[in-house]
Amino acid sequence: MPPAQNSAPLSLSDRYSNFINQIITDTLKGKIRSKEYVYKQLVEQLEPRTGEIFERCLTAQGELIQGKLEVETDELKRAKAERQKRALRTLQDAWERYQQTQQRQETCDDAVSQLINADTSDRISILLQILDPNQTCVFNRQDIELLAKELDQVQEPDADETTVAELHSMATGLKQGLSSYSAIEIHLVEWLYGSPGKNLGFGGKSAANNPWNHWANHVNRPLPKMLFQGQAVNQSALLLAQQQTTVDLTAWVELIVLLRGMQNGLVVWFDKQPYSFQAGRNLAAATFLAFATVWSELSKGFEQAQQLPEVDRHRLSRGCFQITLQILRAFAQRDNFPLYGGVLASFSGENSRDTIAYLDQPLKAIAKTQEKARILTILGYSQQWIGNREQAKAFYEEALELARQASDQTCEVANLNHLSRWNLSQREFAAAIDYGQRALLFSRQSGDVLGETNAIANLGYAEVRQAQQQEYITPLELEPCIQRLERGLKLAEKHQDFFCEVFCALGLGIAHLISDQTSTAKSYLEKSLNLSTKIGNLELQGLSHAAIAEATYQLNQLASAVVYACLGMYLLEQKQAKESQQAANLVTILQGRLGEEEFKQILQQQRSYIVARISVDGFDYLLNL
């Protein structure tokens, strides 16, 4: 009898089906120790480029089990089928994990290949493209670790000696960057708790609530320490780059990874912060702008680093510029992009550098109209905040045109509102009303509630201020303005929009003053003063003080009127606001009624209150009127 022939080898499909059945059987028998065990078994069984075959087998087995469940009526058999389904789910999870791992590995292999084949002058730029946070597949910490490991393993003859050395330097920089971030990560937001009640941000004089100073104490590497120490004293990063005499590629790659991690960590924390959604959103926006500015300054500094070879100056400057663009694009794409202000208060201190000077060039390089319009909007109101009114207007007008081109109606409405508010600051009430009406119309058409709230506040306030200029107006004529502002105030309170609350409360106060309802007016004006102080807007504080001075004067509370009128006049003069003259006129009237001695006596009695608001210098100025 001839010997039995060996059976034909199983096809891949049969092998994979048997493996799937074996995993299910072993699971039901209690032989499977963990999900990790299933994953390791899967990795051992799969052959390269056969994933589609395995997935078909997995799907077929799932359909078979589901079919049993749909027709089976026996409870014991149904229970077994349910257990088989759960066992298969474990294998499906392992398969999904395997696919993700393979995809990451392929992405990493492709990245290594790109870096090997890149020209030396382009290699930093290629690395930054790989790490770009705006890609569909974003490199996380584990991916960067894998990339560093793969780059470390590149040897000749895969690449020439110079390329191998540069790739190894990059690998070391990636690893050191992750290590530096791990060290600073636990201290990332500690600075927020250093000065309770003070303004938070990236630029003040005080070291206590200055994050850069805090972070400098928690890094050991020389380059990030120097950068952070410079930022802590409001020194441009341009100087750091400008003074470089050699290029330590490892150190600069480390800084790229470290700052990337810090920026992401801060934004995530601010987005989730517990104490105020609005404050968190503003600080997240401030983070994007702060880090974009640092990289833009470094780019400008490398352009001027005369002690570096030209090729190094160019590639490092271009790399820093590339990071700036990446940050700005990521910022502009956020769903909660802050179109209505609050950012600059968090972003810049009293001696802040001119952000626009450093972001102007990157903005010109942004091709996407919508992104550019949104960033110009935020920079526009930042300029208005610090008093650069003409620059602010130019940004608003450009942003408005770009928003229209991009059909971004939310951004268009925001800039109509900003232009309305800009005209309010110039006492151009007719223009403010025109912009406000257009913003209100478009916001209602598109269902933009925040835009509508701002439009109502601007329009109502502008109408009241225009009415204030008339020689005679009846309470009946003011009633529509009052109703509009009351609705705006409710909306602003609902959405925690403090600026709109101030405009509505201030407008209501002035309207009731005109209508001789002085006590009601005073109540609204006290609200506007408290809110404007809270948000730190000196011009609105000045307007609120000046209006309360009028109310207290009408109520014959002359001592209070003196304090409010003097504060209003001083604050409005500091902001070069046209309303300062009206407050000054009231001060003159009060001096005449009270006499010089009693007037100064009132100021002395209220010295601590006044100094707390305008400093000793401001108080001395008032005494010498």
Tab-separated table of C-alpha atoms in Angstrom, residues 124-283:
chain	number	residue	atom	x	y	z
A	124	ILE	CA	14.621	71.007	8.525
A	125	SER	CA	11.683	72.124	6.396
A	126	ILE	CA	10.814	68.485	5.609
A	127	LEU	CA	10.942	67.598	9.322
A	128	LEU	CA	8.559	70.459	10.076
A	129	GLN	CA	6.168	69.270	7.353
A	130	ILE	CA	6.209	65.846	8.979
A	131	LEU	CA	5.410	67.364	12.399
A	132	ASP	CA	2.809	69.830	11.032
A	133	PRO	CA	-0.225	69.759	13.390
A	134	ASN	CA	-2.565	70.640	10.496
A	135	GLN	CA	-2.140	67.268	8.769
A	136	THR	CA	-4.794	64.555	8.810
A	137	CYS	CA	-2.392	62.173	10.531
A	138	VAL	CA	-0.747	64.224	13.294
A	139	PHE	CA	2.422	62.923	14.944
A	140	ASN	CA	1.818	62.365	18.654
A	141	ARG	CA	4.397	61.653	21.360
A	142	GLN	CA	4.605	57.939	20.511
A	143	ASP	CA	5.035	58.730	16.813
A	144	ILE	CA	7.873	61.138	17.550
A	145	GLU	CA	9.538	58.490	19.719
A	146	LEU	CA	9.237	55.996	16.846
A	147	LEU	CA	10.590	58.530	14.349
A	148	ALA	CA	13.582	59.244	16.597
A	149	LYS	CA	14.253	55.525	16.957
A	150	GLU	CA	14.088	54.965	13.189
A	151	LEU	CA	16.341	57.950	12.445
A	152	ASP	CA	18.868	56.685	14.973
A	153	GLN	CA	19.082	53.394	13.081
A	154	VAL	CA	19.926	54.973	9.721
A	155	GLN	CA	23.468	53.982	8.744
A	156	GLU	CA	25.682	53.980	5.695
A	157	PRO	CA	25.165	52.899	2.910
A	158	ASP	CA	21.478	53.952	3.295
A	159	ALA	CA	22.756	57.531	3.310
A	160	ASP	CA	26.064	59.352	3.077
A	161	GLU	CA	28.101	60.170	6.161
A	162	THR	CA	26.933	63.802	6.410
A	163	THR	CA	23.272	62.834	6.083
A	164	VAL	CA	23.610	60.072	8.683
A	165	ALA	CA	25.181	62.523	11.147
A	166	GLU	CA	22.413	65.083	10.590
A	167	LEU	CA	19.660	62.485	10.964
A	168	HIS	CA	21.228	61.246	14.197
A	169	SER	CA	21.345	64.858	15.460
A	170	MET	CA	17.660	65.209	14.629
A	171	ALA	CA	16.901	61.942	16.428
A	172	THR	CA	18.709	63.149	19.546
A	173	GLY	CA	16.868	66.473	19.372
A	174	LEU	CA	13.497	64.732	19.087
A	175	LYS	CA	14.260	62.574	22.131
A	176	GLN	CA	15.597	65.499	24.171
A	177	GLY	CA	12.566	67.585	23.228
A	178	LEU	CA	10.210	64.904	24.522
A	179	SER	CA	12.301	64.545	27.669
A	180	SER	CA	12.345	68.313	28.293
A	181	TYR	CA	8.601	68.515	27.797
A	182	SER	CA	8.014	65.615	30.188
A	183	ALA	CA	10.014	67.513	32.815
A	184	ILE	CA	8.080	70.763	32.353
A	185	GLU	CA	4.637	69.266	31.700
A	186	ILE	CA	3.682	68.937	35.367
A	187	HIS	CA	4.642	72.591	35.940
A	188	LEU	CA	2.974	73.933	32.799
A	189	VAL	CA	0.046	75.747	34.428
A	190	GLU	CA	1.385	76.315	37.954
A	191	TRP	CA	1.980	80.007	37.144
A	192	LEU	CA	-1.779	80.495	36.909
A	193	TYR	CA	-2.052	80.037	40.658
A	194	GLY	CA	0.829	82.328	41.583
A	195	SER	CA	-1.121	85.602	41.659
A	196	PRO	CA	-4.816	85.111	42.386
A	197	GLY	CA	-6.978	87.958	41.145
A	198	LYS	CA	-4.369	89.410	38.787
A	199	ASN	CA	-4.549	89.499	35.027
A	200	LEU	CA	-3.180	86.360	33.480
A	201	GLY	CA	-1.110	86.343	30.350
A	202	PHE	CA	2.164	85.975	28.534
A	203	GLY	CA	3.602	89.417	28.888
A	204	GLY	CA	3.412	91.344	32.194
A	205	LYS	CA	6.209	92.897	34.184
A	206	SER	CA	5.580	90.808	37.261
A	207	ALA	CA	7.603	87.619	37.532
A	208	ALA	CA	4.994	86.178	39.866
A	209	ASN	CA	2.364	85.712	37.178
A	210	ASN	CA	4.725	85.497	34.202
A	211	PRO	CA	4.759	81.971	32.765
A	212	TRP	CA	8.074	82.345	30.947
A	213	ASN	CA	9.900	83.067	34.176
A	214	HIS	CA	8.230	80.087	35.807
A	215	TRP	CA	9.078	77.756	32.918
A	216	ALA	CA	12.697	78.943	32.828
A	217	ASN	CA	13.074	77.519	36.335
A	218	HIS	CA	11.970	74.079	35.156
A	219	VAL	CA	14.199	73.515	32.121
A	220	ASN	CA	17.855	72.563	32.232
A	221	ARG	CA	18.836	72.792	28.578
A	222	PRO	CA	20.611	76.055	27.717
A	223	LEU	CA	18.656	77.051	24.590
A	224	PRO	CA	15.109	76.886	26.011
A	225	LYS	CA	16.318	78.420	29.277
A	226	MET	CA	17.793	81.411	27.420
A	227	LEU	CA	14.636	81.809	25.343
A	228	PHE	CA	12.316	81.657	28.362
A	229	GLN	CA	14.450	84.063	30.397
A	230	GLY	CA	14.387	86.538	27.523
A	231	GLN	CA	10.621	86.261	27.169
A	232	ALA	CA	10.227	86.760	30.921
A	233	VAL	CA	11.711	90.272	30.603
A	234	ASN	CA	9.769	90.959	27.391
A	235	GLN	CA	12.865	90.657	25.213
A	236	SER	CA	12.339	89.763	21.583
A	237	ALA	CA	13.407	86.241	20.599
A	238	LEU	CA	14.961	87.932	17.565
A	239	LEU	CA	18.039	88.733	19.679
A	240	LEU	CA	18.590	85.091	20.624
A	241	ALA	CA	18.625	83.959	16.991
A	242	GLN	CA	20.590	86.985	15.834
A	243	GLN	CA	23.448	86.212	18.248
A	244	GLN	CA	23.955	82.582	17.164
A	245	THR	CA	27.493	81.821	15.958
A	246	THR	CA	27.061	78.096	15.242
A	247	VAL	CA	24.117	75.825	14.503
A	248	ASP	CA	23.408	73.148	17.089
A	249	LEU	CA	20.788	71.187	15.146
A	250	THR	CA	20.040	68.928	18.111
A	251	ALA	CA	19.242	71.915	20.332
A	252	TRP	CA	16.940	73.561	17.796
A	253	VAL	CA	15.038	70.333	17.070
A	254	GLU	CA	14.666	69.890	20.829
A	255	LEU	CA	13.212	73.409	21.084
A	256	ILE	CA	10.766	72.670	18.248
A	257	VAL	CA	9.417	69.598	20.048
A	258	LEU	CA	9.410	71.279	23.470
A	259	LEU	CA	7.501	74.390	22.372
A	260	ARG	CA	5.107	72.276	20.298
A	261	GLY	CA	4.301	70.199	23.378
A	262	MET	CA	3.940	73.246	25.622
A	263	GLN	CA	1.647	75.034	23.195
A	264	ASN	CA	-0.586	71.985	22.751
A	265	GLY	CA	-0.633	71.307	26.491
A	266	LEU	CA	-1.638	74.870	27.331
A	267	VAL	CA	-4.353	75.036	24.677
A	268	VAL	CA	-5.869	71.727	25.796
A	269	TRP	CA	-5.834	72.860	29.430
A	270	PHE	CA	-7.341	76.273	28.696
A	271	ASP	CA	-10.051	74.705	26.542
A	272	LYS	CA	-11.034	72.488	29.470
A	273	GLN	CA	-10.417	74.978	32.277
A	274	PRO	CA	-13.097	75.016	34.967
A	275	TYR	CA	-13.491	78.632	36.054
A	276	SER	CA	-14.727	80.435	32.912
A	277	PHE	CA	-15.299	79.328	29.338
A	278	GLN	CA	-14.672	82.862	28.060
A	279	ALA	CA	-11.397	83.255	29.974
A	280	GLY	CA	-10.219	79.841	28.821
A	281	ARG	CA	-11.011	80.619	25.202
A	282	ASN	CA	-9.146	83.918	25.401
A	283	LEU	CA	-6.089	82.358	27.032
